[in-house]
mmCIF file of C-alpha atoms in Angstrom:
data_model
loop_
_atom_site.group_PDB
_atom_site.id
_atom_site.type_symbol
_atom_site.label_atom_id
_atom_site.label_comp_id
_atom_site.label_asym_id
_atom_site.label_seq_id
_atom_site.Cartn_x
_atom_site.Cartn_y
_atom_site.Cartn_z
ATOM 1 C CA ALA A 178 -10.154 12.449 -18.144
ATOM 2 C CA GLN A 179 -9.822 10.577 -15.017
ATOM 3 C CA THR A 180 -12.303 11.174 -12.039
ATOM 4 C CA ILE A 181 -11.922 9.874 -8.412
ATOM 5 C CA HIS A 182 -15.120 9.601 -6.299
ATOM 6 C CA GLN A 183 -15.232 9.079 -2.713
ATOM 7 C CA TRP A 184 -18.350 8.060 -0.733
ATOM 8 C CA PRO A 185 -19.824 9.026 1.484
ATOM 9 C CA VAL A 186 -19.005 12.767 1.887
ATOM 10 C CA ALA A 187 -19.641 12.585 5.632
ATOM 11 C CA GLU A 188 -20.436 10.165 8.290
ATOM 12 C CA ILE A 189 -21.418 10.389 11.769
ATOM 13 C CA LYS A 190 -21.052 6.902 13.646
ATOM 14 C CA ALA A 191 -21.124 5.796 17.157
ATOM 15 C CA VAL A 192 -18.031 4.151 18.962
ATOM 16 C CA GLY A 193 -18.168 0.453 18.343
ATOM 17 C CA SER A 194 -20.056 0.764 15.213
ATOM 18 C CA PRO A 195 -18.729 -0.653 11.608
ATOM 19 C CA LEU A 196 -17.627 1.548 8.978
ATOM 20 C CA SER A 197 -16.942 1.176 5.208
ATOM 21 C CA LEU A 198 -15.488 3.900 3.035
ATOM 22 C CA GLY A 199 -15.318 3.786 -0.621
ATOM 23 C CA CYS A 200 -13.247 5.320 -3.584
ATOM 24 C CA THR A 201 -13.746 4.803 -7.219
ATOM 25 C CA ILE A 202 -11.524 5.623 -9.893
ATOM 26 C CA LYS A 203 -12.915 6.200 -13.472
ATOM 27 C CA GLY A 204 -10.790 6.820 -16.704
ATOM 28 C CA LYS A 205 -7.426 5.341 -15.490
ATOM 29 C CA SER A 206 -6.315 1.600 -16.010
ATOM 30 C CA SER A 207 -4.481 -0.118 -13.123
ATOM 31 C CA PRO A 208 -3.723 2.911 -11.089
ATOM 32 C CA ASN A 209 -1.917 2.788 -7.741
ATOM 33 C CA LEU A 210 -4.379 3.789 -5.039
ATOM 34 C CA TYR A 211 -3.922 5.146 -1.451
ATOM 35 C CA TRP A 212 -5.902 5.808 1.534
ATOM 36 C CA TYR A 213 -4.767 8.733 3.919
ATOM 37 C CA TRP A 214 -6.144 9.883 7.107
ATOM 38 C CA GLN A 215 -5.707 13.626 8.368
ATOM 39 C CA ALA A 216 -6.701 14.298 11.805
ATOM 40 C CA THR A 217 -8.524 17.899 12.311
ATOM 41 C CA GLY A 218 -6.086 20.626 11.507
ATOM 42 C CA GLY A 219 -3.256 17.929 11.178
ATOM 43 C CA THR A 220 -1.021 16.429 8.567
ATOM 44 C CA LEU A 221 -1.570 13.562 6.288
ATOM 45 C CA GLN A 222 -1.099 10.122 7.639
ATOM 46 C CA GLN A 223 -0.524 7.343 4.980
ATOM 47 C CA LEU A 224 -2.637 4.146 5.860
ATOM 48 C CA PHE A 225 -2.866 1.821 3.087
ATOM 49 C CA TYR A 226 -1.651 1.334 -0.806
ATOM 50 C CA SER A 227 -2.641 -1.002 -3.543
ATOM 51 C CA ILE A 228 -0.677 -1.513 -6.662
ATOM 52 C CA THR A 229 -2.917 -4.201 -8.017
ATOM 53 C CA VAL A 230 -6.297 -5.745 -7.581
ATOM 54 C CA GLY A 231 -6.480 -7.822 -4.288
ATOM 55 C CA GLN A 232 -3.299 -6.586 -2.895
ATOM 56 C CA VAL A 233 -3.019 -4.159 -0.116
ATOM 57 C CA GLU A 234 -0.019 -2.976 1.563
ATOM 58 C CA SER A 235 -0.614 -1.361 5.243
ATOM 59 C CA VAL A 236 1.784 1.486 6.131
ATOM 60 C CA VAL A 237 0.063 2.426 9.540
ATOM 61 C CA GLN A 238 -2.878 0.296 10.682
ATOM 62 C CA LEU A 239 -5.079 2.143 13.233
ATOM 63 C CA ASN A 240 -7.343 -0.701 13.681
ATOM 64 C CA LEU A 241 -8.417 -0.232 9.915
ATOM 65 C CA SER A 242 -8.175 -2.464 6.916
ATOM 66 C CA ALA A 243 -8.507 -1.979 3.204
ATOM 67 C CA SER A 244 -9.356 -3.934 0.238
ATOM 68 C CA ARG A 245 -9.089 -3.509 -3.585
ATOM 69 C CA PRO A 246 -12.206 -5.812 -4.978
ATOM 70 C CA LYS A 247 -11.905 -4.214 -8.302
ATOM 71 C CA ASP A 248 -9.097 -2.330 -10.493
ATOM 72 C CA ASP A 249 -11.102 0.860 -9.894
ATOM 73 C CA GLN A 250 -12.217 0.342 -6.461
ATOM 74 C CA PHE A 251 -10.489 0.882 -2.971
ATOM 75 C CA ILE A 252 -12.480 0.283 0.350
ATOM 76 C CA LEU A 253 -11.320 1.213 3.741
ATOM 77 C CA SER A 254 -13.292 -0.660 6.666
ATOM 78 C CA THR A 255 -13.273 -1.331 10.151
ATOM 79 C CA GLU A 256 -15.673 -3.594 12.413
ATOM 80 C CA LYS A 257 -15.503 -1.370 15.430
ATOM 81 C CA LEU A 258 -14.989 2.546 15.294
ATOM 82 C CA LEU A 259 -12.825 4.164 17.962
ATOM 83 C CA LEU A 260 -12.956 7.794 18.919
ATOM 84 C CA SER A 261 -9.583 8.269 17.417
ATOM 85 C CA HIS A 262 -10.748 7.256 14.053
ATOM 86 C CA SER A 263 -12.277 10.837 13.923
ATOM 87 C CA GLY A 264 -10.995 12.838 11.027
ATOM 88 C CA PHE A 265 -10.813 13.329 7.296
ATOM 89 C CA TYR A 266 -10.138 10.289 4.915
ATOM 90 C CA LEU A 267 -8.519 10.825 1.611
ATOM 91 C CA CYS A 268 -8.299 8.384 -1.170
ATOM 92 C CA ALA A 269 -5.736 9.192 -3.946
ATOM 93 C CA TRP A 270 -4.406 7.450 -7.215
ATOM 94 C CA SER A 271 -1.092 7.757 -9.093
ATOM 95 C CA LEU A 272 0.794 6.234 -12.082
ATOM 96 C CA LEU A 273 3.224 3.815 -11.043
ATOM 97 C CA TRP A 274 5.300 4.879 -8.070
ATOM 98 C CA ALA A 275 3.920 7.776 -6.022
ATOM 99 C CA SER A 276 7.345 8.718 -5.007
ATOM 100 C CA GLN A 277 7.867 9.936 -8.580
ATOM 101 C CA ASN A 278 4.331 10.931 -9.512
ATOM 102 C CA THR A 279 1.443 13.147 -8.652
ATOM 103 C CA LEU A 280 -0.996 12.077 -6.496
ATOM 104 C CA TYR A 281 -4.407 12.867 -7.391
ATOM 105 C CA PHE A 282 -6.777 13.083 -4.323
ATOM 106 C CA GLY A 283 -10.348 12.751 -4.037
ATOM 107 C CA ALA A 284 -12.589 15.354 -2.197
ATOM 108 C CA GLY A 285 -12.603 13.267 0.988
ATOM 109 C CA THR A 286 -14.777 11.667 3.730
ATOM 110 C CA ARG A 287 -15.366 13.600 7.023
ATOM 111 C CA LEU A 288 -15.961 11.117 9.636
ATOM 112 C CA SER A 289 -17.151 11.971 13.035
ATOM 113 C CA VAL A 290 -17.140 9.128 15.945
ATOM 114 C CA LEU A 291 -19.228 9.963 18.810
ATOM 115 C CA ALA B 241 13.757 7.509 8.309
ATOM 116 C CA GLN B 242 12.459 10.566 5.894
ATOM 117 C CA SER B 243 10.812 13.637 7.687
ATOM 118 C CA VAL B 244 9.456 17.035 6.693
ATOM 119 C CA THR B 245 9.376 20.122 8.964
ATOM 120 C CA GLN B 246 7.180 23.111 8.048
ATOM 121 C CA PRO B 247 8.185 25.631 11.023
ATOM 122 C CA ASP B 248 5.360 27.902 10.365
ATOM 123 C CA ALA B 249 1.730 26.469 11.236
ATOM 124 C CA ARG B 250 -0.036 29.930 9.983
ATOM 125 C CA VAL B 251 1.205 32.706 7.948
ATOM 126 C CA THR B 252 -0.633 35.842 7.055
ATOM 127 C CA VAL B 253 0.273 38.110 4.115
ATOM 128 C CA SER B 254 -1.484 40.964 2.700
ATOM 129 C CA GLU B 255 -2.763 40.603 -1.012
ATOM 130 C CA GLY B 256 -0.195 41.661 -3.407
ATOM 131 C CA ALA B 257 2.541 40.857 -1.169
ATOM 132 C CA SER B 258 5.404 38.310 -1.735
ATOM 133 C CA LEU B 259 5.251 34.957 -0.082
ATOM 134 C CA GLN B 260 7.647 32.413 1.429
ATOM 135 C CA LEU B 261 6.517 29.308 2.849
ATOM 136 C CA ARG B 262 9.392 27.069 4.614
ATOM 137 C CA CYS B 263 10.089 23.336 4.279
ATOM 138 C CA LYS B 264 13.000 21.392 5.776
ATOM 139 C CA TYR B 265 13.470 17.739 4.927
ATOM 140 C CA SER B 266 15.453 15.134 6.365
ATOM 141 C CA TYR B 267 16.549 12.263 3.951
ATOM 142 C CA SER B 268 19.864 10.662 3.568
ATOM 143 C CA ALA B 269 19.657 10.294 -0.470
ATOM 144 C CA THR B 270 18.254 12.729 -2.882
ATOM 145 C CA PRO B 271 14.712 13.208 -2.216
ATOM 146 C CA TYR B 272 11.642 13.618 -4.353
ATOM 147 C CA LEU B 273 9.940 16.982 -2.942
ATOM 148 C CA PHE B 274 6.443 18.069 -3.401
ATOM 149 C CA TRP B 275 4.310 20.976 -2.713
ATOM 150 C CA TYR B 276 0.360 20.265 -2.141
ATOM 151 C CA VAL B 277 -2.439 22.627 -1.637
ATOM 152 C CA GLN B 278 -5.509 21.987 0.380
ATOM 153 C CA TYR B 279 -8.384 24.300 -0.061
ATOM 154 C CA PRO B 280 -11.301 24.117 2.755
ATOM 155 C CA ARG B 281 -13.011 20.741 2.697
ATOM 156 C CA GLN B 282 -11.285 19.699 -0.418
ATOM 157 C CA GLY B 283 -8.635 17.153 -1.052
ATOM 158 C CA LEU B 284 -5.137 18.081 -2.079
ATOM 159 C CA GLN B 285 -3.727 19.253 -5.266
ATOM 160 C CA LEU B 286 -0.215 19.279 -6.561
ATOM 161 C CA LEU B 287 1.414 22.592 -6.940
ATOM 162 C CA LEU B 288 4.858 21.627 -8.053
ATOM 163 C CA LYS B 289 7.487 18.727 -7.669
ATOM 164 C CA TYR B 290 11.138 18.438 -7.758
ATOM 165 C CA TYR B 291 13.427 15.319 -8.726
ATOM 166 C CA SER B 292 16.569 16.848 -10.260
ATOM 167 C CA GLY B 293 17.977 19.447 -12.492
ATOM 168 C CA ASP B 294 17.464 23.428 -11.934
ATOM 169 C CA PRO B 295 16.942 23.838 -8.227
ATOM 170 C CA VAL B 296 14.134 26.200 -8.965
ATOM 171 C CA VAL B 297 10.909 24.733 -10.206
ATOM 172 C CA GLN B 298 7.894 26.440 -11.466
ATOM 173 C CA GLY B 299 4.296 25.344 -10.388
ATOM 174 C CA VAL B 300 0.726 26.319 -11.087
ATOM 175 C CA ASN B 301 -0.803 29.683 -10.306
ATOM 176 C CA GLY B 302 2.934 31.372 -10.380
ATOM 177 C CA PHE B 303 4.184 29.477 -7.464
ATOM 178 C CA GLU B 304 7.685 28.213 -7.534
ATOM 179 C CA ALA B 305 9.895 26.308 -5.084
ATOM 180 C CA GLU B 306 13.618 26.274 -4.587
ATOM 181 C CA PHE B 307 15.473 23.125 -3.638
ATOM 182 C CA SER B 308 18.888 23.668 -1.592
ATOM 183 C CA LYS B 309 20.877 20.362 -0.921
ATOM 184 C CA SER B 310 22.943 22.144 1.679
ATOM 185 C CA ASN B 311 20.090 23.598 3.653
ATOM 186 C CA SER B 312 17.940 20.526 3.224
ATOM 187 C CA SER B 313 15.185 22.991 2.281
ATOM 188 C CA PHE B 314 12.457 23.280 -0.448
ATOM 189 C CA HIS B 315 10.745 26.622 0.174
ATOM 190 C CA LEU B 316 7.764 27.705 -1.766
ATOM 191 C CA ARG B 317 7.603 31.230 -3.186
ATOM 192 C CA LYS B 318 5.017 33.552 -4.970
ATOM 193 C CA ALA B 319 5.796 37.164 -6.224
ATOM 194 C CA SER B 320 2.201 38.507 -5.521
ATOM 195 C CA VAL B 321 -0.368 36.729 -3.812
ATOM 196 C CA HIS B 322 -4.056 36.901 -4.222
ATOM 197 C CA TRP B 323 -7.094 36.383 -2.114
ATOM 198 C CA SER B 324 -7.543 32.935 -3.618
ATOM 199 C CA ASP B 325 -4.453 31.551 -2.478
ATOM 200 C CA SER B 326 -6.064 31.276 1.244
ATOM 201 C CA ALA B 327 -5.421 27.596 1.891
ATOM 202 C CA VAL B 328 -3.341 25.006 3.838
ATOM 203 C CA TYR B 329 0.146 24.309 2.058
ATOM 204 C CA PHE B 330 1.805 20.725 2.500
ATOM 205 C CA CYS B 331 5.364 19.956 1.712
ATOM 206 C CA ALA B 332 6.037 16.298 1.155
ATOM 207 C CA VAL B 333 9.174 13.908 0.567
ATOM 208 C CA SER B 334 9.606 10.529 -0.917
ATOM 209 C CA ASN B 335 12.447 8.580 -2.258
ATOM 210 C CA TYR B 336 12.940 6.519 -5.509
ATOM 211 C CA GLY B 337 10.664 3.475 -6.120
ATOM 212 C CA ASN B 338 8.722 3.911 -2.767
ATOM 213 C CA GLU B 339 5.139 4.211 -2.168
ATOM 214 C CA LYS B 340 5.620 5.961 1.227
ATOM 215 C CA ILE B 341 5.250 9.770 0.877
ATOM 216 C CA THR B 342 5.742 11.781 4.066
ATOM 217 C CA PHE B 343 3.729 15.020 4.405
ATOM 218 C CA GLY B 344 4.732 18.020 6.774
ATOM 219 C CA ALA B 345 2.199 19.253 9.248
ATOM 220 C CA GLY B 346 0.996 22.044 6.810
ATOM 221 C CA THR B 347 1.079 25.779 6.779
ATOM 222 C CA LYS B 348 -2.299 27.572 6.934
ATOM 223 C CA LEU B 349 -2.045 30.580 4.799
ATOM 224 C CA THR B 350 -4.214 33.656 5.158
ATOM 225 C CA ILE B 351 -4.390 36.485 2.817
ATOM 226 C CA LYS B 352 -5.346 39.891 4.226
ATOM 227 C CA PRO B 353 -7.193 42.362 1.998
#
């Protein structure tokens, strides 16, 4: 069975500090990977997606970057956090095109920027 | 550009009553439509999806949704809700061969005992 693990579960960070969030998918070879951001009480905003190792497409940047260093790993990062980065970050995977397939979400990372 | 509107931010229903959550989409071609549910402090889970064929699609836990091209809608229904159905429900739309999925603002469902 496929599992998706996000880390950390929660973070409290200062404005201007760096950030790195991670996501690992086990039990699925070459999945498509996605990062979503959800403001408190808000909808989901797709940030990045990746269909293969080393390739990441940006949908909305929000002063964040993403990388896929391994087939099963997706990293979201920034060198300088803004207050507006607070929210809930969700990693997801799908088979082939997300438009046709189910997105499987991780449990998310809650980020508070102070 | 594709868009999704969920006109009801909050819905409260008594346990055992029927439910309809509304979703309107905007897209020029035939869309791919989804309903996801998010329980507190968790990621989203798929309830059901529609691509083509029978406009009424069945999902998990007794949920179903009906696609209407003429009304550009994809409303979610359940005949009898349970307290465990309390959650936030998201409607989403995408198009073929595209990695971009657009989510609605979500509807928070509260079940009264």
